[in-house]
Short mmCIF file of C-alpha atoms in Angstrom, two decimals:
data_model
loop_
_atom_site.label_atom_id
_atom_site.label_comp_id
_atom_site.label_asym_id
_atom_site.label_seq_id
_atom_site.Cartn_x
_atom_site.Cartn_y
_atom_site.Cartn_z
CA MET A 1 13.85 5.62 40.29
CA SER A 2 12.86 9.23 39.96
CA MET A 3 9.86 10.76 41.66
CA THR A 4 8.14 11.27 38.29
CA SER A 5 8.34 7.61 37.29
CA GLN A 6 7.18 6.49 40.74
CA ASN A 7 4.04 8.62 40.38
CA ASN A 8 3.29 7.09 36.96
CA LEU A 9 3.52 3.45 38.09
CA LYS A 10 0.30 1.56 37.59
CA THR A 11 -0.91 -1.00 40.07
CA GLU A 12 -2.81 -4.19 39.30
CA GLU A 13 -6.05 -2.41 40.26
CA ASP A 14 -5.47 0.09 37.42
CA TYR A 15 -5.91 -2.60 34.77
CA ASN A 16 -8.83 -4.80 33.75
CA VAL A 17 -6.84 -7.93 32.88
CA PHE A 18 -8.31 -10.98 31.19
CA THR A 19 -7.01 -14.15 29.57
CA ILE A 20 -7.69 -15.33 26.04
CA ARG A 21 -7.02 -18.86 24.86
CA PHE A 22 -5.95 -19.12 21.24
CA ASN A 23 -6.41 -22.12 19.03
CA PRO A 24 -3.86 -22.53 16.20
CA GLU A 25 -6.14 -20.76 13.69
CA MET A 26 -6.65 -17.77 15.98
CA GLN A 27 -2.91 -17.64 16.73
CA HIS A 28 -2.21 -17.52 12.99
CA MET A 29 -4.72 -14.70 12.49
CA VAL A 30 -3.21 -12.62 15.29
CA GLU A 31 0.35 -13.20 14.05
CA TYR A 32 -0.71 -12.26 10.52
CA LEU A 33 -2.39 -9.04 11.66
CA SER A 34 0.53 -8.21 13.96
CA SER A 35 2.94 -8.44 11.04
CA LYS A 36 0.70 -6.46 8.67
CA LYS A 37 -0.17 -3.70 11.13
CA MET A 38 3.23 -3.70 12.91
CA ILE A 39 1.53 -3.87 16.33
CA ASN A 40 1.71 -6.35 19.21
CA LYS A 41 -0.85 -9.00 20.15
CA SER A 42 -2.58 -6.82 22.74
CA SER A 43 -2.95 -4.01 20.22
CA VAL A 44 -4.45 -6.41 17.66
CA ILE A 45 -7.07 -7.44 20.21
CA ARG A 46 -7.86 -3.83 21.15
CA LEU A 47 -8.13 -2.91 17.47
CA ALA A 48 -10.47 -5.85 16.83
CA VAL A 49 -12.74 -4.84 19.72
CA ALA A 50 -12.81 -1.22 18.54
CA GLU A 51 -13.63 -2.28 14.96
CA LEU A 52 -16.40 -4.61 16.13
CA TYR A 53 -17.81 -1.86 18.34
CA ASP A 54 -17.81 0.66 15.48
CA GLN A 55 -19.45 -1.86 13.16
CA GLN A 56 -22.20 -2.61 15.67
CA LYS A 57 -22.84 1.09 16.37
CA ARG A 58 -23.28 1.69 12.62
CA LEU A 59 -25.74 -1.22 12.41
CA ASP A 60 -27.67 0.16 15.38
CA GLY A 61 -27.81 3.59 13.76
CA ASP A 62 -26.10 5.30 16.68
#
């Protein structure tokens, strides 16, 4: 391993990790969006949070 890649390694403390339980309907929705957007499950969740945030900010007039 090169010095550069060692410096870029992230430790567990660098991430805010959480667990989501999917029911079959939610699993289908995520798989559908993953295939349409060509992104992985984590990216679908991040996109959904960002979209919900933007929507709420518009409603709040911010």
